[in-house]
mmCIF file of C-alpha atoms in Angstrom:
data_model
loop_
_atom_site.group_PDB
_atom_site.id
_atom_site.type_symbol
_atom_site.label_atom_id
_atom_site.label_comp_id
_atom_site.label_asym_id
_atom_site.label_seq_id
_atom_site.Cartn_x
_atom_site.Cartn_y
_atom_site.Cartn_z
ATOM 1 C CA MET D 16 59.947 19.125 -7.812
ATOM 2 C CA THR D 17 57.038 17.437 -6.039
ATOM 3 C CA ILE D 18 57.660 15.161 -3.062
ATOM 4 C CA VAL D 19 55.527 12.005 -3.111
ATOM 5 C CA ASP D 20 55.211 9.131 -0.665
ATOM 6 C CA ARG D 21 55.805 6.224 -3.051
ATOM 7 C CA LEU D 22 56.697 5.754 -6.657
ATOM 8 C CA TRP D 23 56.205 2.535 -8.615
ATOM 9 C CA HIS D 24 58.343 2.442 -11.752
ATOM 10 C CA SER D 25 59.333 0.032 -14.525
ATOM 11 C CA CYS D 26 55.760 -1.139 -14.894
ATOM 12 C CA ARG D 27 53.183 -1.656 -17.609
ATOM 13 C CA LEU D 28 49.871 -0.013 -16.812
ATOM 14 C CA ALA D 29 46.331 -1.017 -17.629
ATOM 15 C CA THR D 30 44.890 2.344 -16.641
ATOM 16 C CA LEU D 31 41.219 1.588 -17.446
ATOM 17 C CA SER D 32 40.860 5.293 -18.106
ATOM 18 C CA PRO D 33 37.651 6.037 -20.053
ATOM 19 C CA GLY D 34 39.593 8.437 -22.234
ATOM 20 C CA ARG D 35 41.967 5.753 -23.528
ATOM 21 C CA PRO D 36 41.218 2.831 -25.874
ATOM 22 C CA ARG D 37 40.617 -0.697 -24.580
ATOM 23 C CA LEU D 38 42.399 -1.152 -21.238
ATOM 24 C CA GLY D 39 44.320 2.101 -21.595
ATOM 25 C CA PRO D 40 47.715 0.381 -21.752
ATOM 26 C CA ILE D 41 50.996 2.212 -21.122
ATOM 27 C CA GLU D 42 54.157 0.180 -21.687
ATOM 28 C CA ASN D 43 56.769 2.125 -19.713
ATOM 29 C CA GLY D 44 54.627 3.452 -16.914
ATOM 30 C CA LEU D 45 54.996 5.093 -13.553
ATOM 31 C CA ILE D 46 52.633 5.630 -10.618
ATOM 32 C CA ALA D 47 53.233 8.083 -7.782
ATOM 33 C CA SER D 48 51.115 8.336 -4.625
ATOM 34 C CA ARG D 49 50.703 11.101 -2.100
ATOM 35 C CA ASP D 50 48.489 10.973 0.992
ATOM 36 C CA GLY D 51 47.025 7.676 -0.203
ATOM 37 C CA ARG D 52 45.909 8.988 -3.578
ATOM 38 C CA ILE D 53 47.403 8.813 -7.050
ATOM 39 C CA HIS D 54 49.459 11.906 -7.792
ATOM 40 C CA TYR D 55 50.535 10.726 -11.235
ATOM 41 C CA ALA D 56 49.817 7.660 -13.367
ATOM 42 C CA GLY D 57 51.095 7.529 -16.892
ATOM 43 C CA ALA D 58 54.124 7.270 -19.122
ATOM 44 C CA ALA D 59 57.437 7.613 -17.316
ATOM 45 C CA ALA D 60 58.719 9.862 -20.098
ATOM 46 C CA GLU D 61 55.883 12.343 -19.495
ATOM 47 C CA ALA D 62 56.042 12.377 -15.678
ATOM 48 C CA PRO D 63 56.625 15.665 -13.853
ATOM 49 C CA ALA D 64 59.676 16.085 -11.614
ATOM 50 C CA LEU D 65 59.095 13.832 -8.596
ATOM 51 C CA GLU D 66 61.051 13.031 -5.476
ATOM 52 C CA ALA D 67 59.836 9.891 -3.694
ATOM 53 C CA LYS D 68 60.336 8.829 -0.095
ATOM 54 C CA GLU D 69 60.188 5.239 -1.382
ATOM 55 C CA ARG D 70 60.768 3.897 -4.891
ATOM 56 C CA ILE D 71 59.480 0.446 -5.878
ATOM 57 C CA ASP D 72 60.801 -1.335 -8.966
ATOM 58 C CA CYS D 73 57.982 -3.345 -10.551
ATOM 59 C CA GLY D 74 60.357 -5.228 -12.851
ATOM 60 C CA GLY D 75 58.197 -4.757 -15.919
ATOM 61 C CA ARG D 76 55.090 -6.226 -14.286
ATOM 62 C CA TRP D 77 51.550 -5.249 -15.230
ATOM 63 C CA VAL D 78 49.641 -2.983 -12.851
ATOM 64 C CA THR D 79 45.858 -2.675 -12.853
ATOM 65 C CA PRO D 80 43.536 -0.800 -10.525
ATOM 66 C CA GLY D 81 42.772 -2.817 -7.408
ATOM 67 C CA LEU D 82 39.916 -5.224 -8.102
ATOM 68 C CA ILE D 83 36.391 -4.432 -6.903
ATOM 69 C CA ASP D 84 33.794 -7.030 -5.913
ATOM 70 C CA CYS D 85 30.593 -5.004 -6.253
ATOM 71 C CA HIS D 86 27.975 -7.594 -5.206
ATOM 72 C CA THR D 87 28.461 -9.941 -2.244
ATOM 73 C CA HIS D 88 26.538 -11.377 0.687
ATOM 74 C CA LEU D 89 29.752 -12.093 2.570
ATOM 75 C CA VAL D 90 28.402 -11.865 6.142
ATOM 76 C CA TYR D 91 26.101 -14.705 7.215
ATOM 77 C CA GLY D 92 25.723 -17.628 9.600
ATOM 78 C CA GLY D 93 26.019 -21.322 8.758
ATOM 79 C CA ASP D 94 26.224 -22.824 5.270
ATOM 80 C CA ARG D 95 23.934 -24.606 2.828
ATOM 81 C CA ALA D 96 25.999 -27.549 1.685
ATOM 82 C CA HIS D 97 23.002 -29.818 2.328
ATOM 83 C CA GLU D 98 20.979 -27.846 -0.224
ATOM 84 C CA PHE D 99 23.792 -28.346 -2.718
ATOM 85 C CA GLU D 100 23.280 -32.080 -2.232
ATOM 86 C CA GLN D 101 19.529 -31.625 -2.786
ATOM 87 C CA ARG D 102 20.132 -29.801 -6.054
ATOM 88 C CA LEU D 103 22.501 -32.555 -7.176
ATOM 89 C CA ALA D 104 19.625 -34.954 -6.520
ATOM 90 C CA GLY D 105 17.318 -32.939 -8.768
ATOM 91 C CA ALA D 106 15.634 -30.267 -6.625
ATOM 92 C CA SER D 107 15.491 -26.755 -8.124
ATOM 93 C CA TYR D 108 16.485 -23.523 -6.372
ATOM 94 C CA GLU D 109 12.819 -22.435 -6.346
ATOM 95 C CA GLU D 110 11.604 -25.788 -4.961
ATOM 96 C CA ILE D 111 14.098 -25.609 -2.091
ATOM 97 C CA ALA D 112 13.106 -22.009 -1.336
ATOM 98 C CA ARG D 113 9.381 -22.787 -1.344
ATOM 99 C CA ALA D 114 9.961 -25.720 1.017
ATOM 100 C CA GLY D 115 11.481 -23.450 3.669
ATOM 101 C CA GLY D 116 15.093 -23.724 2.596
ATOM 102 C CA GLY D 117 17.093 -21.246 0.648
ATOM 103 C CA ILE D 118 17.444 -17.765 2.093
ATOM 104 C CA VAL D 119 15.245 -18.587 5.103
ATOM 105 C CA SER D 120 17.571 -21.361 6.280
ATOM 106 C CA THR D 121 20.472 -18.906 6.304
ATOM 107 C CA VAL D 122 18.248 -16.409 8.132
ATOM 108 C CA ASN D 123 17.783 -18.867 10.979
ATOM 109 C CA ALA D 124 21.541 -19.476 11.281
ATOM 110 C CA THR D 125 22.358 -15.777 11.050
ATOM 111 C CA ARG D 126 19.848 -14.831 13.730
ATOM 112 C CA ARG D 127 21.588 -17.247 16.089
ATOM 113 C CA ALA D 128 25.063 -15.821 15.389
ATOM 114 C CA SER D 129 26.642 -13.017 17.389
ATOM 115 C CA GLU D 130 28.375 -10.102 15.698
ATOM 116 C CA ASP D 131 31.755 -11.630 16.551
ATOM 117 C CA ASP D 132 30.613 -14.974 15.136
ATOM 118 C CA LEU D 133 29.619 -13.294 11.879
ATOM 119 C CA ILE D 134 32.974 -11.552 11.592
ATOM 120 C CA ALA D 135 34.925 -14.713 12.390
ATOM 121 C CA SER D 136 33.140 -16.689 9.673
ATOM 122 C CA ALA D 137 33.431 -13.900 7.099
ATOM 123 C CA VAL D 138 37.147 -13.158 7.555
ATOM 124 C CA PRO D 139 38.438 -16.240 5.655
ATOM 125 C CA ARG D 140 36.132 -15.410 2.749
ATOM 126 C CA LEU D 141 37.293 -11.805 2.762
ATOM 127 C CA ASP D 142 40.950 -12.817 2.997
ATOM 128 C CA ALA D 143 40.559 -15.041 -0.062
ATOM 129 C CA LEU D 144 39.338 -12.061 -2.067
ATOM 130 C CA ILE D 145 42.024 -9.743 -0.707
ATOM 131 C CA SER D 146 44.690 -12.268 -1.685
ATOM 132 C CA GLU D 147 43.597 -11.886 -5.320
ATOM 133 C CA GLY D 148 44.005 -8.116 -5.378
ATOM 134 C CA VAL D 149 40.549 -6.971 -4.245
ATOM 135 C CA THR D 150 40.725 -3.518 -2.648
ATOM 136 C CA THR D 151 37.014 -2.599 -2.507
ATOM 137 C CA ILE D 152 34.051 -4.806 -1.665
ATOM 138 C CA GLU D 153 30.312 -4.394 -1.290
ATOM 139 C CA ILE D 154 28.628 -6.435 1.475
ATOM 140 C CA LYS D 155 24.859 -6.793 1.809
ATOM 141 C CA SER D 156 22.670 -7.631 4.775
ATOM 142 C CA GLY D 157 19.475 -9.576 4.088
ATOM 143 C CA TYR D 158 19.886 -12.639 6.288
ATOM 144 C CA GLY D 159 18.226 -11.147 9.359
ATOM 145 C CA LEU D 160 14.859 -9.999 8.018
ATOM 146 C CA GLU D 161 14.276 -8.251 11.331
ATOM 147 C CA LEU D 162 15.926 -5.084 12.547
ATOM 148 C CA GLU D 163 18.369 -6.332 15.156
ATOM 149 C CA THR D 164 19.949 -9.022 12.984
ATOM 150 C CA GLU D 165 20.078 -6.730 9.950
ATOM 151 C CA ARG D 166 21.871 -4.181 12.121
ATOM 152 C CA ARG D 167 24.240 -6.880 13.358
ATOM 153 C CA GLN D 168 25.130 -7.925 9.815
ATOM 154 C CA LEU D 169 25.811 -4.359 8.731
ATOM 155 C CA ARG D 170 27.873 -3.607 11.825
ATOM 156 C CA ALA D 171 29.897 -6.765 11.200
ATOM 157 C CA ALA D 172 30.490 -5.677 7.607
ATOM 158 C CA ARG D 173 31.665 -2.252 8.763
ATOM 159 C CA ARG D 174 34.026 -3.866 11.267
ATOM 160 C CA LEU D 175 35.535 -6.042 8.538
ATOM 161 C CA GLY D 176 36.640 -2.812 6.892
ATOM 162 C CA GLU D 177 38.321 -1.798 10.147
ATOM 163 C CA THR D 178 40.169 -5.081 10.607
ATOM 164 C CA ARG D 179 41.416 -5.505 7.029
ATOM 165 C CA PRO D 180 42.991 -3.049 4.542
ATOM 166 C CA ILE D 181 39.988 -2.842 2.240
ATOM 167 C CA ALA D 182 37.188 -0.377 1.501
ATOM 168 C CA VAL D 183 33.792 -1.836 2.460
ATOM 169 C CA ARG D 184 30.498 -0.515 1.096
ATOM 170 C CA THR D 185 27.430 -1.774 2.927
ATOM 171 C CA THR D 186 23.989 -2.362 1.423
ATOM 172 C CA PHE D 187 20.743 -2.877 3.326
ATOM 173 C CA LEU D 188 18.864 -5.814 1.790
ATOM 174 C CA GLY D 189 15.967 -6.143 4.191
ATOM 175 C CA ALA D 190 13.679 -6.915 1.230
ATOM 176 C CA HIS D 191 15.525 -10.147 0.461
ATOM 177 C CA ALA D 192 12.829 -12.637 1.436
ATOM 178 C CA ILE D 193 9.701 -12.859 3.583
ATOM 179 C CA PRO D 194 10.692 -13.830 7.148
ATOM 180 C CA PRO D 195 9.269 -17.159 8.330
ATOM 181 C CA GLU D 196 7.180 -15.501 11.053
ATOM 182 C CA MET D 197 5.392 -13.408 8.376
ATOM 183 C CA LYS D 198 4.958 -16.081 5.718
ATOM 184 C CA GLY D 199 2.165 -15.122 3.347
ATOM 185 C CA ASP D 200 2.209 -11.458 4.339
ATOM 186 C CA SER D 201 4.738 -9.882 2.028
ATOM 187 C CA SER D 202 2.940 -6.538 2.044
ATOM 188 C CA GLY D 203 2.984 -6.395 5.839
ATOM 189 C CA TYR D 204 6.672 -7.176 5.870
ATOM 190 C CA ILE D 205 7.413 -4.445 3.320
ATOM 191 C CA ASP D 206 5.549 -2.058 5.646
ATOM 192 C CA LYS D 207 8.078 -2.972 8.354
ATOM 193 C CA VAL D 208 11.014 -2.568 6.000
ATOM 194 C CA CYS D 209 9.877 0.884 4.855
ATOM 195 C CA ASN D 210 8.489 2.304 8.096
ATOM 196 C CA ALA D 211 10.739 0.824 10.789
ATOM 197 C CA MET D 212 13.839 -0.944 9.526
ATOM 198 C CA LEU D 213 14.999 1.426 6.807
ATOM 199 C CA PRO D 214 14.654 4.622 8.878
ATOM 200 C CA ALA D 215 16.562 3.040 11.762
ATOM 201 C CA ILE D 216 19.355 1.771 9.515
ATOM 202 C CA ALA D 217 19.626 5.158 7.817
ATOM 203 C CA ALA D 218 19.657 7.047 11.121
ATOM 204 C CA GLU D 219 22.596 4.948 12.313
ATOM 205 C CA GLY D 220 24.503 5.397 9.055
ATOM 206 C CA LEU D 221 24.875 1.656 8.613
ATOM 207 C CA ALA D 222 24.097 1.454 4.888
ATOM 208 C CA ASP D 223 25.549 3.106 1.798
ATOM 209 C CA ALA D 224 22.735 1.820 -0.432
ATOM 210 C CA VAL D 225 19.475 -0.158 -0.417
ATOM 211 C CA ASP D 226 18.779 -3.345 -2.389
ATOM 212 C CA ALA D 227 15.785 -5.644 -2.911
ATOM 213 C CA PHE D 228 15.006 -9.004 -4.533
ATOM 214 C CA CYS D 229 12.305 -8.518 -7.152
ATOM 215 C CA GLU D 230 11.218 -11.993 -8.215
ATOM 216 C CA ASN D 231 8.289 -14.430 -8.077
ATOM 217 C CA ILE D 232 9.775 -16.100 -4.991
ATOM 218 C CA ALA D 233 10.459 -12.763 -3.317
ATOM 219 C CA PHE D 234 8.833 -9.336 -3.865
ATOM 220 C CA SER D 235 6.643 -7.819 -6.545
ATOM 221 C CA LEU D 236 7.329 -4.711 -8.615
ATOM 222 C CA GLU D 237 4.914 -2.704 -6.485
ATOM 223 C CA GLU D 238 6.512 -3.865 -3.219
ATOM 224 C CA THR D 239 9.978 -3.171 -4.564
ATOM 225 C CA ALA D 240 8.915 0.306 -5.675
ATOM 226 C CA ARG D 241 7.729 1.021 -2.130
ATOM 227 C CA VAL D 242 11.152 0.105 -0.774
ATOM 228 C CA PHE D 243 12.878 2.261 -3.370
ATOM 229 C CA SER D 244 10.608 5.238 -2.643
ATOM 230 C CA ALA D 245 11.397 4.949 1.062
ATOM 231 C CA ALA D 246 15.126 4.684 0.360
ATOM 232 C CA ARG D 247 15.064 7.710 -1.933
ATOM 233 C CA GLY D 248 13.193 9.664 0.735
ATOM 234 C CA LEU D 249 16.065 8.937 3.111
ATOM 235 C CA GLY D 250 18.701 9.954 0.569
ATOM 236 C CA LEU D 251 20.014 6.439 -0.057
ATOM 237 C CA PRO D 252 20.821 5.152 -3.568
ATOM 238 C CA VAL D 253 19.265 1.881 -4.708
ATOM 239 C CA LYS D 254 20.210 -1.249 -6.610
ATOM 240 C CA LEU D 255 18.221 -4.370 -7.441
ATOM 241 C CA HIS D 256 18.350 -8.142 -7.795
ATOM 242 C CA ALA D 257 16.405 -8.126 -11.063
ATOM 243 C CA ASP D 258 15.115 -10.555 -13.684
ATOM 244 C CA GLN D 259 17.196 -13.502 -12.493
ATOM 245 C CA LEU D 260 14.569 -16.246 -12.713
ATOM 246 C CA SER D 261 11.860 -14.552 -14.788
ATOM 247 C CA ASN D 262 11.141 -11.261 -16.531
ATOM 248 C CA LEU D 263 9.195 -9.147 -14.056
ATOM 249 C CA GLN D 264 10.547 -5.920 -15.578
ATOM 250 C CA GLY D 265 12.720 -5.448 -12.515
ATOM 251 C CA ALA D 266 15.541 -3.912 -14.524
ATOM 252 C CA ALA D 267 13.147 -1.324 -15.947
ATOM 253 C CA LEU D 268 11.972 -0.509 -12.426
ATOM 254 C CA ALA D 269 15.577 -0.114 -11.288
ATOM 255 C CA ALA D 270 16.186 2.287 -14.167
ATOM 256 C CA ARG D 271 13.075 4.287 -13.316
ATOM 257 C CA PHE D 272 14.507 4.924 -9.853
ATOM 258 C CA GLY D 273 17.961 5.760 -11.218
ATOM 259 C CA ALA D 274 19.491 2.690 -9.576
ATOM 260 C CA LEU D 275 23.248 2.362 -9.366
ATOM 261 C CA SER D 276 22.930 -1.164 -10.724
ATOM 262 C CA ALA D 277 20.566 -3.942 -11.699
ATOM 263 C CA ASP D 278 22.074 -7.354 -10.972
ATOM 264 C CA HIS D 279 21.692 -10.862 -12.455
ATOM 265 C CA LEU D 280 19.480 -9.875 -15.461
ATOM 266 C CA GLU D 281 19.258 -13.265 -17.167
ATOM 267 C CA TYR D 282 15.686 -12.540 -18.320
ATOM 268 C CA ALA D 283 15.931 -8.792 -18.945
ATOM 269 C CA ASP D 284 14.424 -7.683 -22.262
ATOM 270 C CA GLU D 285 15.517 -4.990 -24.698
ATOM 271 C CA ALA D 286 13.167 -2.331 -23.357
ATOM 272 C CA SER D 287 14.632 -2.810 -19.878
ATOM 273 C CA VAL D 288 18.193 -2.713 -21.175
ATOM 274 C CA ALA D 289 17.450 0.480 -23.092
ATOM 275 C CA ALA D 290 15.956 2.013 -19.952
ATOM 276 C CA MET D 291 19.108 1.109 -18.016
ATOM 277 C CA ALA D 292 21.227 2.816 -20.663
ATOM 278 C CA THR D 293 19.185 6.013 -20.386
ATOM 279 C CA ALA D 294 19.360 5.962 -16.577
ATOM 280 C CA GLY D 295 23.080 5.144 -16.409
ATOM 281 C CA THR D 296 22.319 1.973 -14.440
ATOM 282 C CA VAL D 297 25.153 -0.565 -14.510
ATOM 283 C CA ALA D 298 24.451 -4.210 -15.387
ATOM 284 C CA VAL D 299 26.111 -6.429 -12.779
ATOM 285 C CA LEU D 300 26.424 -9.984 -14.086
ATOM 286 C CA LEU D 301 26.893 -12.843 -11.627
ATOM 287 C CA PRO D 302 28.211 -15.929 -13.428
ATOM 288 C CA GLY D 303 28.897 -17.779 -10.174
ATOM 289 C CA ALA D 304 25.173 -17.992 -9.413
ATOM 290 C CA PHE D 305 24.378 -18.832 -13.042
ATOM 291 C CA TYR D 306 26.866 -21.717 -12.896
ATOM 292 C CA PHE D 307 26.027 -22.961 -9.411
ATOM 293 C CA ILE D 308 22.264 -23.257 -9.850
ATOM 294 C CA ARG D 309 22.627 -24.520 -13.438
ATOM 295 C CA GLU D 310 20.752 -21.732 -15.156
ATOM 296 C CA LYS D 311 20.200 -22.001 -18.910
ATOM 297 C CA GLN D 312 19.185 -18.449 -19.827
ATOM 298 C CA THR D 313 22.246 -16.211 -20.234
ATOM 299 C CA PRO D 314 22.040 -12.439 -19.690
ATOM 300 C CA PRO D 315 21.436 -10.426 -22.876
ATOM 301 C CA VAL D 316 25.037 -9.267 -23.297
ATOM 302 C CA ALA D 317 24.551 -8.398 -26.984
ATOM 303 C CA LEU D 318 21.722 -6.022 -26.050
ATOM 304 C CA MET D 319 23.876 -4.448 -23.337
ATOM 305 C CA ARG D 320 26.638 -3.837 -25.867
ATOM 306 C CA ARG D 321 24.199 -2.466 -28.420
ATOM 307 C CA HIS D 322 22.759 0.022 -25.933
ATOM 308 C CA HIS D 323 26.136 0.813 -24.335
ATOM 309 C CA VAL D 324 25.157 -0.339 -20.855
ATOM 310 C CA PRO D 325 28.238 -0.647 -18.611
ATOM 311 C CA ILE D 326 28.823 -4.279 -17.586
ATOM 312 C CA ALA D 327 30.299 -5.243 -14.210
ATOM 313 C CA LEU D 328 31.072 -8.692 -12.816
ATOM 314 C CA ALA D 329 30.941 -9.802 -9.174
ATOM 315 C CA THR D 330 31.221 -13.008 -7.169
ATOM 316 C CA ASP D 331 27.757 -12.777 -5.545
ATOM 317 C CA SER D 332 29.528 -14.611 -2.705
ATOM 318 C CA ASN D 333 26.722 -16.169 -0.671
ATOM 319 C CA PRO D 334 25.946 -19.514 0.998
ATOM 320 C CA GLY D 335 23.147 -20.711 -1.242
ATOM 321 C CA SER D 336 23.582 -19.874 -4.900
ATOM 322 C CA SER D 337 27.194 -18.704 -5.281
ATOM 323 C CA PRO D 338 29.638 -19.804 -2.552
ATOM 324 C CA LEU D 339 32.406 -18.191 -4.610
ATOM 325 C CA THR D 340 35.346 -16.237 -3.191
ATOM 326 C CA SER D 341 37.455 -15.703 -6.318
ATOM 327 C CA LEU D 342 37.050 -12.657 -8.513
ATOM 328 C CA LEU D 343 39.681 -14.097 -10.874
ATOM 329 C CA LEU D 344 37.534 -17.182 -11.448
ATOM 330 C CA THR D 345 34.512 -14.906 -11.830
ATOM 331 C CA MET D 346 36.258 -13.223 -14.769
ATOM 332 C CA ASN D 347 36.938 -16.588 -16.386
ATOM 333 C CA MET D 348 33.283 -17.529 -15.926
ATOM 334 C CA GLY D 349 32.190 -14.207 -17.404
ATOM 335 C CA ALA D 350 34.239 -14.980 -20.499
ATOM 336 C CA THR D 351 33.385 -18.662 -20.895
ATOM 337 C CA LEU D 352 29.717 -18.600 -19.855
ATOM 338 C CA PHE D 353 28.640 -15.133 -21.011
ATOM 339 C CA ARG D 354 31.164 -14.632 -23.838
ATOM 340 C CA LEU D 355 32.601 -11.393 -22.509
ATOM 341 C CA THR D 356 35.921 -10.287 -23.968
ATOM 342 C CA VAL D 357 39.144 -10.004 -21.973
ATOM 343 C CA GLU D 358 38.843 -6.223 -21.962
ATOM 344 C CA GLU D 359 35.215 -6.375 -20.839
ATOM 345 C CA CYS D 360 36.057 -8.778 -17.999
ATOM 346 C CA ILE D 361 38.900 -6.689 -16.604
ATOM 347 C CA ALA D 362 36.896 -3.477 -16.901
ATOM 348 C CA ALA D 363 33.989 -5.304 -15.235
ATOM 349 C CA VAL D 364 35.925 -5.858 -11.989
ATOM 350 C CA THR D 365 37.568 -2.418 -11.922
ATOM 351 C CA ARG D 366 36.090 0.588 -13.736
ATOM 352 C CA GLU D 367 32.511 -0.654 -14.183
ATOM 353 C CA ALA D 368 32.369 -2.238 -10.731
ATOM 354 C CA ALA D 369 33.302 1.160 -9.304
ATOM 355 C CA ARG D 370 30.441 2.723 -11.268
ATOM 356 C CA ALA D 371 28.070 0.072 -9.878
ATOM 357 C CA LEU D 372 28.924 1.257 -6.359
ATOM 358 C CA GLY D 373 28.782 4.959 -7.201
ATOM 359 C CA MET D 374 32.517 5.169 -6.482
ATOM 360 C CA PHE D 375 34.095 5.890 -9.856
ATOM 361 C CA ALA D 376 35.187 9.357 -8.725
ATOM 362 C CA ASP D 377 37.479 7.667 -6.199
ATOM 363 C CA THR D 378 38.533 4.300 -7.585
ATOM 364 C CA GLY D 379 38.330 1.862 -10.511
ATOM 365 C CA SER D 380 41.001 3.376 -12.793
ATOM 366 C CA LEU D 381 44.578 4.623 -12.569
ATOM 367 C CA GLU D 382 44.045 8.372 -12.679
ATOM 368 C CA ALA D 383 45.364 11.271 -10.645
ATOM 369 C CA GLY D 384 43.201 12.128 -7.663
ATOM 370 C CA LYS D 385 41.806 8.633 -7.129
ATOM 371 C CA TRP D 386 42.778 6.342 -4.281
ATOM 372 C CA CYS D 387 46.051 4.592 -4.983
ATOM 373 C CA ASP D 388 44.568 1.087 -5.042
ATOM 374 C CA LEU D 389 46.709 -1.200 -7.185
ATOM 375 C CA ALA D 390 47.100 -4.847 -8.115
ATOM 376 C CA ILE D 391 50.546 -5.767 -9.442
ATOM 377 C CA TRP D 392 50.645 -8.995 -11.425
ATOM 378 C CA ASN D 393 53.151 -11.663 -12.475
ATOM 379 C CA ILE D 394 51.755 -11.929 -15.997
ATOM 380 C CA GLU D 395 52.982 -11.371 -19.528
ATOM 381 C CA ARG D 396 49.676 -9.990 -20.803
ATOM 382 C CA PRO D 397 46.359 -8.980 -19.208
ATOM 383 C CA ALA D 398 44.535 -11.897 -20.871
ATOM 384 C CA GLU D 399 46.174 -14.206 -18.296
ATOM 385 C CA LEU D 400 43.949 -12.721 -15.590
ATOM 386 C CA VAL D 401 40.902 -14.060 -17.422
ATOM 387 C CA TYR D 402 42.423 -17.179 -18.983
ATOM 388 C CA ARG D 403 43.766 -19.013 -15.921
ATOM 389 C CA MET D 404 41.597 -21.084 -13.578
ATOM 390 C CA GLY D 405 42.567 -21.717 -9.967
ATOM 391 C CA PHE D 406 45.822 -19.785 -10.257
ATOM 392 C CA ASN D 407 46.626 -16.504 -8.525
ATOM 393 C CA PRO D 408 49.344 -14.419 -10.228
ATOM 394 C CA LEU D 409 49.181 -11.520 -7.773
ATOM 395 C CA HIS D 410 52.632 -10.127 -6.972
ATOM 396 C CA ALA D 411 51.602 -7.253 -4.712
ATOM 397 C CA ARG D 412 48.494 -5.414 -3.616
ATOM 398 C CA VAL D 413 48.384 -1.738 -2.683
ATOM 399 C CA TRP D 414 45.525 -0.131 -0.780
ATOM 400 C CA HIS D 415 45.325 3.634 -0.349
ATOM 401 C CA GLY D 416 48.986 3.959 -1.269
ATOM 402 C CA SER D 417 50.348 1.301 1.102
ATOM 403 C CA PRO D 418 51.483 -2.226 0.128
ATOM 404 C CA HIS D 419 49.605 -4.805 2.204
ATOM 405 C CA VAL D 420 49.570 -8.255 0.597
ATOM 406 C CA ARG D 421 52.129 -10.136 -1.406
ATOM 407 C CA SER D 422 51.508 -13.607 -2.764
ATOM 408 C CA VAL D 423 54.003 -16.455 -2.547
ATOM 409 C CA SER D 424 54.152 -16.371 -6.330
ATOM 410 C CA ARG D 425 57.183 -14.636 -7.841
ATOM 411 C CA ALA D 426 58.141 -14.058 -11.443
#
């Protein structure tokens, strides 16, 4: 007889285990947690002898792994609603960026904000995601473009993980745009990123990974490769904003450096997708940005399926191109805009999102040894998580074995 902390019974499981077909469903399931991790997840009839300090009756509800938002820019100053108006009037994302708007306008607001200001503005966005069952989130810097503000963003992101029951992974995105004071000198700025900013960030342990924006309005392949070489020299994994607005072969570059993920990918070609498959690089699709800036070119999902590239989805929550704070709506967008299946969408915000963060050993599926991060849903079938728009069927959320959030919704 094994003593466990909590036991959830009378539930239907979507385990997302790679060894099981589709979502890995188990009709009469049981989950037991001990010391914050899953001790057992599977069929009740096959469970070992367990004695629980607390037993929770799920009433036949579906349980999935806690959701994971693997690409966000959640911490920033100000907003860009005025740019939204400009786009409605006909201006393109690139035109606004080249005129001094876009990322640079958020940089100015973020530089003026204190660490406490950044946390205060980010908390409502984070709470919205938590309320939908998100238990792990990635948060990037990239709105400072100088060391002190980049540090401040990353510290704020870390503190969010201390003030809310959620795992936060931080990513240094110093190579997001050229700062206004160095306009026209992208190479000089990359020198600063590689030789001053990155070493300081790494020495302070503020980042779990390093990202860059490889695009005509941002940084070239050669400049991005310099950032990645510096990151690898410091022992930090990399990921990349790649091939969103044009095909610069960014996804292929990401694969060459063994990146955790390449994100956006609207213009990625077959050679790049094949390279990602060989490297084990996850494709992170961001339908919120695709929708918000009215893109026409969809990511090559058929190629990703053909080459067996794992597909993740994320909100890309940011002030300029995806002010989205709903991973449930992101799944619906992934299905309607990119034609992903229900199974692909749910896997994309659990199992594959965990892979995109290099965290699949600890989260993303209901398997013994992983963190007991659960989302318990008032639904009749998993398809409802993808099908509904603007409706949150979360019944309960569990983080590291402890219930934290319950919605007002009840079955």
